[in-house]
Short mmCIF file of C-alpha atoms in Angstrom, two decimals:
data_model
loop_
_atom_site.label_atom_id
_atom_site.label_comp_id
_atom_site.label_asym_id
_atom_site.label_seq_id
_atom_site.Cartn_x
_atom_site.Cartn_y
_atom_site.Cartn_z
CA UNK H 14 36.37 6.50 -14.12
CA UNK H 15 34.64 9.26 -16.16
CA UNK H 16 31.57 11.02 -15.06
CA UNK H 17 29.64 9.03 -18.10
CA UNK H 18 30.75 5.94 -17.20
CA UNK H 19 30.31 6.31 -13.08
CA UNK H 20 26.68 7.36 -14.25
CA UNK H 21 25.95 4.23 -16.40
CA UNK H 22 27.58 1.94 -13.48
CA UNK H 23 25.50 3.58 -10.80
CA UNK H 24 22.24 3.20 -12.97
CA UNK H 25 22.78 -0.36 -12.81
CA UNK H 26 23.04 -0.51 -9.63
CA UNK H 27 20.02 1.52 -8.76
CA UNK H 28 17.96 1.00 -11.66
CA UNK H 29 18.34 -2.24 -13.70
CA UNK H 30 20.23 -4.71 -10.82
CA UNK H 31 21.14 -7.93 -11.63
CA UNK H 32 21.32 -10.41 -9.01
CA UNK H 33 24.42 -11.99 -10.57
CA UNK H 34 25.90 -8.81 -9.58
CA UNK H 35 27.36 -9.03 -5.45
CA UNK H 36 27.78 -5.55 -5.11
CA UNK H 37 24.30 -4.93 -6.10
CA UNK H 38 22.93 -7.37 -3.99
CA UNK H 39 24.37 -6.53 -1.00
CA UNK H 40 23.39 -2.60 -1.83
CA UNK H 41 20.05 -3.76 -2.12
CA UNK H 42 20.05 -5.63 0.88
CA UNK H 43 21.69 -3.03 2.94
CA UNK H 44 19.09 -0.58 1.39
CA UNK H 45 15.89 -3.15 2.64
CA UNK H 46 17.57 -3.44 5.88
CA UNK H 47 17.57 0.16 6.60
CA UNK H 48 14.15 0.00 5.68
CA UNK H 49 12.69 -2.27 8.08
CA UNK H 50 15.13 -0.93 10.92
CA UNK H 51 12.72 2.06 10.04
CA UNK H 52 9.27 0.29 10.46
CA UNK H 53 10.47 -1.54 13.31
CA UNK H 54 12.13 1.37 14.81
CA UNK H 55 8.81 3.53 14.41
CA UNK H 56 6.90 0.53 16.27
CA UNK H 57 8.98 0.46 18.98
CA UNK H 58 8.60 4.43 19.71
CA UNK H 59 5.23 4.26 20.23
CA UNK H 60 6.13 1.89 23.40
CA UNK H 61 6.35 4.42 26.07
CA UNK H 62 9.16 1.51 28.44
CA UNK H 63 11.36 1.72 24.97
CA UNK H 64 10.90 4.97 23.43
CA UNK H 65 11.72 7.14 26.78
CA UNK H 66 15.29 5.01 27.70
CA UNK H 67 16.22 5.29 23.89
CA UNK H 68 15.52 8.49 22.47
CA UNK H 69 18.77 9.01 21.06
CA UNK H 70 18.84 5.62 19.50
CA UNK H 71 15.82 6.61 18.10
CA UNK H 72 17.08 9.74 16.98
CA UNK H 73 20.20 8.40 15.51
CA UNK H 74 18.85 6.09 13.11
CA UNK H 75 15.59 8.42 11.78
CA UNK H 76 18.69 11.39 11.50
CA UNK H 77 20.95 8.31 9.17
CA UNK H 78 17.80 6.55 7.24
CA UNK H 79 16.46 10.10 6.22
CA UNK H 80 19.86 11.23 4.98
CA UNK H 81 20.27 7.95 3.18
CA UNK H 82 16.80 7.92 1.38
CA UNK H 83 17.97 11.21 0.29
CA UNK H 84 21.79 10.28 -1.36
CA UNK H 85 20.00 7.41 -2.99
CA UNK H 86 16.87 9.17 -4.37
CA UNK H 87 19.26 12.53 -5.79
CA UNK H 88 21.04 9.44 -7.22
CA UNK H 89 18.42 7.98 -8.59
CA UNK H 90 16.83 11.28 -10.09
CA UNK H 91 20.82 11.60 -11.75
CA UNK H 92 21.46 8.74 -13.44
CA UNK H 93 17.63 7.95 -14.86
CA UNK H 94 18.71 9.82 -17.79
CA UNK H 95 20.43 6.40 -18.94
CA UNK H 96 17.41 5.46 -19.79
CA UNK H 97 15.91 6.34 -23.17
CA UNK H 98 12.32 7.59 -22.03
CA UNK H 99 14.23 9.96 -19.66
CA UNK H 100 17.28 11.09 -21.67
CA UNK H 101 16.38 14.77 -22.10
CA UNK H 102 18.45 15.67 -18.81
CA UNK H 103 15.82 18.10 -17.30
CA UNK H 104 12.40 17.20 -18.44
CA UNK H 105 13.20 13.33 -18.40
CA UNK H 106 14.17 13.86 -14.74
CA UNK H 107 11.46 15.61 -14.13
CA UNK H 108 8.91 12.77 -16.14
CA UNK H 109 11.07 10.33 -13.80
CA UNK H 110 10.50 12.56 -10.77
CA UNK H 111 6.42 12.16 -11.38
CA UNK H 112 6.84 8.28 -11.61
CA UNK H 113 4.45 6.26 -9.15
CA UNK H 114 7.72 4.62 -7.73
CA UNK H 115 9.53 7.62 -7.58
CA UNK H 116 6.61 9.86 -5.82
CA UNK H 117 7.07 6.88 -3.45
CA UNK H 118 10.49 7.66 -2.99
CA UNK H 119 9.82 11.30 -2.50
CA UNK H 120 6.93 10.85 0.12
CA UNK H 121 9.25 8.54 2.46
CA UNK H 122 12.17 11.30 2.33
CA UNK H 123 9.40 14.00 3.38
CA UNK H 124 7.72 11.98 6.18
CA UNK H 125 10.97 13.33 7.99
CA UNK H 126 8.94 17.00 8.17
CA UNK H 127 5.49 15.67 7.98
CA UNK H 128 2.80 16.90 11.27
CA UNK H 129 1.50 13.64 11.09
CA UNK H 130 4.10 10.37 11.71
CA UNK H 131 3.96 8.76 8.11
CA UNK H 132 7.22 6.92 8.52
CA UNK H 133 5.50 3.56 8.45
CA UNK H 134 5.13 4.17 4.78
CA UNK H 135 8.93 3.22 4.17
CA UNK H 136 7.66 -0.51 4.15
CA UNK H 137 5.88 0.12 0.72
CA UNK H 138 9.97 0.68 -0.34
CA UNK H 139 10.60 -3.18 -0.43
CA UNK H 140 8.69 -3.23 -3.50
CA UNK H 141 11.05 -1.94 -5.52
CA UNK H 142 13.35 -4.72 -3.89
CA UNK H 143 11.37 -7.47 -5.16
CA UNK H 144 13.80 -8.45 -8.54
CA UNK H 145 17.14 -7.88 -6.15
CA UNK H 146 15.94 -9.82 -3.17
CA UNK H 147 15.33 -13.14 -5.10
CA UNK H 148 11.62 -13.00 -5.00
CA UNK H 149 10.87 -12.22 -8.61
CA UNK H 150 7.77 -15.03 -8.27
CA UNK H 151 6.69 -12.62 -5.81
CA UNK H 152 6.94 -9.31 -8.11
CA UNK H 153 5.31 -11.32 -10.62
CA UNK H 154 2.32 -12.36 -8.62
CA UNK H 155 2.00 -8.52 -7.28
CA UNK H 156 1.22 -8.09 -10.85
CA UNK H 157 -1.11 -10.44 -11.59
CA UNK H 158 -3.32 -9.87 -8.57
CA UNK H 159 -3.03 -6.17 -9.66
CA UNK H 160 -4.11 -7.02 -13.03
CA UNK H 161 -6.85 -9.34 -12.13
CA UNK H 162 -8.09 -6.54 -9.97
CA UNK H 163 -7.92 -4.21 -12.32
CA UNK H 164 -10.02 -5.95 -14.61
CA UNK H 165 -12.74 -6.42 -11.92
CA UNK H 166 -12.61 -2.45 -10.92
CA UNK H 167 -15.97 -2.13 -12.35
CA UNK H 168 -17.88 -4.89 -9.94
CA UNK H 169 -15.53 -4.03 -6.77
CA UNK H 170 -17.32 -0.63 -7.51
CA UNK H 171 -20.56 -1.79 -7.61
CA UNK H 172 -20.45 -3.94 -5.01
CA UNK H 173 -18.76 -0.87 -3.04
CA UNK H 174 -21.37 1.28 -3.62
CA UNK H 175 -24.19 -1.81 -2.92
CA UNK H 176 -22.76 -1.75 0.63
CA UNK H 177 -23.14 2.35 1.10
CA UNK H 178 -26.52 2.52 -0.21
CA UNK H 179 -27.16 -0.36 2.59
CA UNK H 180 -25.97 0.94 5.32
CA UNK H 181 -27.07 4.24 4.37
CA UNK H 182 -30.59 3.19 4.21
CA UNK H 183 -30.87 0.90 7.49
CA UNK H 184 -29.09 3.69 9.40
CA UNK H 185 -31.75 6.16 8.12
CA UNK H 186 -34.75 3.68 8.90
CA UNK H 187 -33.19 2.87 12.54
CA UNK H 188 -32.62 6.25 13.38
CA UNK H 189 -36.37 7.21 12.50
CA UNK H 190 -37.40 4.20 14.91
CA UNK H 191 -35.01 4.37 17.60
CA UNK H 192 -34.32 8.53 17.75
CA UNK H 193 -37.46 9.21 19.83
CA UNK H 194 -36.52 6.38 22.28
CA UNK H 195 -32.94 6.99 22.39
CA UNK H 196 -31.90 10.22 21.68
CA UNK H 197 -28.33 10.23 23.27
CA UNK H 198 -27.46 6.84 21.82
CA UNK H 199 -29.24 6.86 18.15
CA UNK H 200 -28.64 11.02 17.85
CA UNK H 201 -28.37 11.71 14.23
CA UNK H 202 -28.14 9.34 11.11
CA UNK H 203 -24.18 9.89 11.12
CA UNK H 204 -24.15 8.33 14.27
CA UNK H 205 -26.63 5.76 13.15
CA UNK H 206 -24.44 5.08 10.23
CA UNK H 207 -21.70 4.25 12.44
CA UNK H 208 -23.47 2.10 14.17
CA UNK H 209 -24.71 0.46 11.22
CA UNK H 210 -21.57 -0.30 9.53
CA UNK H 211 -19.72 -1.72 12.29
CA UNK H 212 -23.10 -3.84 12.51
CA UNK H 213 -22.75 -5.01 9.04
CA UNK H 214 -19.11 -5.60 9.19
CA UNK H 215 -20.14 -8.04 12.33
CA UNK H 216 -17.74 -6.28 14.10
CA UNK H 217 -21.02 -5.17 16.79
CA UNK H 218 -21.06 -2.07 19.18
CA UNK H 219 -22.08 -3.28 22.39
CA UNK H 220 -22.55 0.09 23.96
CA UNK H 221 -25.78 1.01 21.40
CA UNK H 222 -28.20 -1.60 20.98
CA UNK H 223 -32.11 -1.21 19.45
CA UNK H 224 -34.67 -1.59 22.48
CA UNK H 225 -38.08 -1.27 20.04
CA UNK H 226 -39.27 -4.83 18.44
CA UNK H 227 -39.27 -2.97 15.10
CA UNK H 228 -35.23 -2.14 15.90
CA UNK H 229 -34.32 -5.05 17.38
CA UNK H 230 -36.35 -6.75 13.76
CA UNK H 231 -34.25 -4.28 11.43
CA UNK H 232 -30.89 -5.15 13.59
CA UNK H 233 -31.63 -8.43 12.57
CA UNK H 234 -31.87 -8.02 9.06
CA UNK H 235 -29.03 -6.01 9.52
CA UNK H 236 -27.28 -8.06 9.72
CA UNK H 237 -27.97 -10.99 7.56
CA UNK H 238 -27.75 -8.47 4.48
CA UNK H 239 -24.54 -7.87 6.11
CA UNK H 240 -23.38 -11.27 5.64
CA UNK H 241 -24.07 -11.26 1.77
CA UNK H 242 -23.27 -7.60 0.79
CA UNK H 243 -20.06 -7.00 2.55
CA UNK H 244 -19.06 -10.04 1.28
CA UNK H 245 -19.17 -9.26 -1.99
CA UNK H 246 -16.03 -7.57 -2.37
CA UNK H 247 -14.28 -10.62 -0.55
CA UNK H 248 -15.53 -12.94 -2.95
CA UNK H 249 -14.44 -10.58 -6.28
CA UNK H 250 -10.82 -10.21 -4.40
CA UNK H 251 -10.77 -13.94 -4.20
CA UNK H 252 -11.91 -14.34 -7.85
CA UNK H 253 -9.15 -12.64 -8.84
CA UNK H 254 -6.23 -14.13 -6.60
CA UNK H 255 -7.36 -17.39 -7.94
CA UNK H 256 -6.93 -16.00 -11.28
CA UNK H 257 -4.27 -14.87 -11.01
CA UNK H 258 -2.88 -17.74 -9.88
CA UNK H 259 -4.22 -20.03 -13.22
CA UNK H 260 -2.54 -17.17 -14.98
CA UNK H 261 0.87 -17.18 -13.44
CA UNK H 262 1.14 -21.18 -14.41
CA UNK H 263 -0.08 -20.57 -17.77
CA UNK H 264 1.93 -21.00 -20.91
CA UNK H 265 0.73 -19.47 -23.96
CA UNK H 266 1.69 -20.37 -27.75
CA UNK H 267 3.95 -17.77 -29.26
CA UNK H 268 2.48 -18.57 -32.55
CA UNK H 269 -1.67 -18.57 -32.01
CA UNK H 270 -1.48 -17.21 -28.22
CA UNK H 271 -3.13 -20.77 -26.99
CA UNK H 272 -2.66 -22.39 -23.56
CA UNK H 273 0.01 -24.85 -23.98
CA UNK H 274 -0.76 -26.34 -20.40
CA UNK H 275 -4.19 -27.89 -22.67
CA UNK H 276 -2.60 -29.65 -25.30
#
């Protein structure tokens, strides 16, 4: 086999699988095995009774997954060429190299030198899997709650930036009422804001609580505005799943671009 034609078979294996295809399936599920080996793996080591006794285990298998993200990804960045928008062998790598999925690809090998422990990342990898691993009802749904989102980026803003002007402006008020009272617990309006958000997120914080009737009043309103504003953005997220949903069953005409399913 010729270096052209190992290329093209390689591309389909990486880049355009076909489920009909055995070898590519099992590649792919070999590849989303190692993967969530990985997430598990990194779970485990933060359990002190596992992670001492197996250290090399540990070791082993970041030492093999790292050096396997890296074949497959210098693979991938050699045979995108194949496909038109990336012909041009070095700037078409390089447009492939700045791809969303590919940047993905990228971060996961460098976790391996990171300060901070990003491994857990690798799970975002099975996305890519979606077509191989039968679930393309799944990859199409991703889609359409991305979509659906995306069309509803304006209100998840405003309703965003509803709930920081909120608890902006009750942490300000409480801190002016409950500083002089309180000084270690209600310090400074950062720490007021704290307090305040986990307060409107109903999540509490037992450990600071208002002692003036005006606070204890304002704590109350806290929150029941809570209630409504922070669940604004719930109720535009589950707008658009259900939208998503009426779109995935719909049909449209090829001729007028009508909804069949109304006929």
């Amino acid at each position: 086999m010729n270096h052209s034609a190992l290329r093209a078979r390689l591309f389909h294996l990486l880049h355009k699988p076909s489920r009909a295809n055995v070898l590519t399936r099992y590649i792919n599920y070999f590849l989303a095995a190692v993967i969530l080996v990985n997430c598990i793996a990194v779970a485990l080591e933060t359990v002190p009774s596992i992670a001492g006794p197996n250290k090399v285990l540990f070791h082993l298998i970041e030492a093999f997954s790292t050096n396997f993200f890296i074949v497959e990804y210098l693979l991938r960045l050699w045979v995108c060429v194949e496909q038109g928008r990336f012909s041009p062998p070095i700037s078409g790598r390089i447009k492939y190299a700045l791809q969303p999925l590919s940047l993905l690809d990228l971060l996961v090998i460098l976790t391996f030198w990171a300060p901070w422990d990003l491994r857990f990342l690798r799970i975002f990898r099975l996305t890519r899997l979606l077509r191989v691993l039968n679930l393309e009802g799944l990859d199409h749904s991703f889609k359409s709650i991305s979509n659906a989102l995306a069309k509803r980026k304006h209100l998840l803003i405003v309703a965003i930036l509803l709930m920081v002007i909120t608890a902006y402006c009750f942490a300000a008020l409480l801190y002016l009422i409950e500083h002089s009272v309180q000084p270690d617990k209600f310090s400074s309006i950062p720490e007021t804001l704290w307090w305040a958000i986990v307060t409107l997120t109903t999540i509490g914080y037992g450990d600071i609580t208002p002692i003036t009737p005006v606070g204890k009043l304002l704590s109350g309103a806290i929150v029941l505005v809570g209630i409504g504003i922070f669940a604004l953005p719930t109720a535009i997220m589950t707008a658009a799943i259900l939208d998503a949903g009426t779109d995935h069953h719909k049909k449209d005409c090829p001729h007028c671009g009508g909804d069949l399913n109304q006929g």
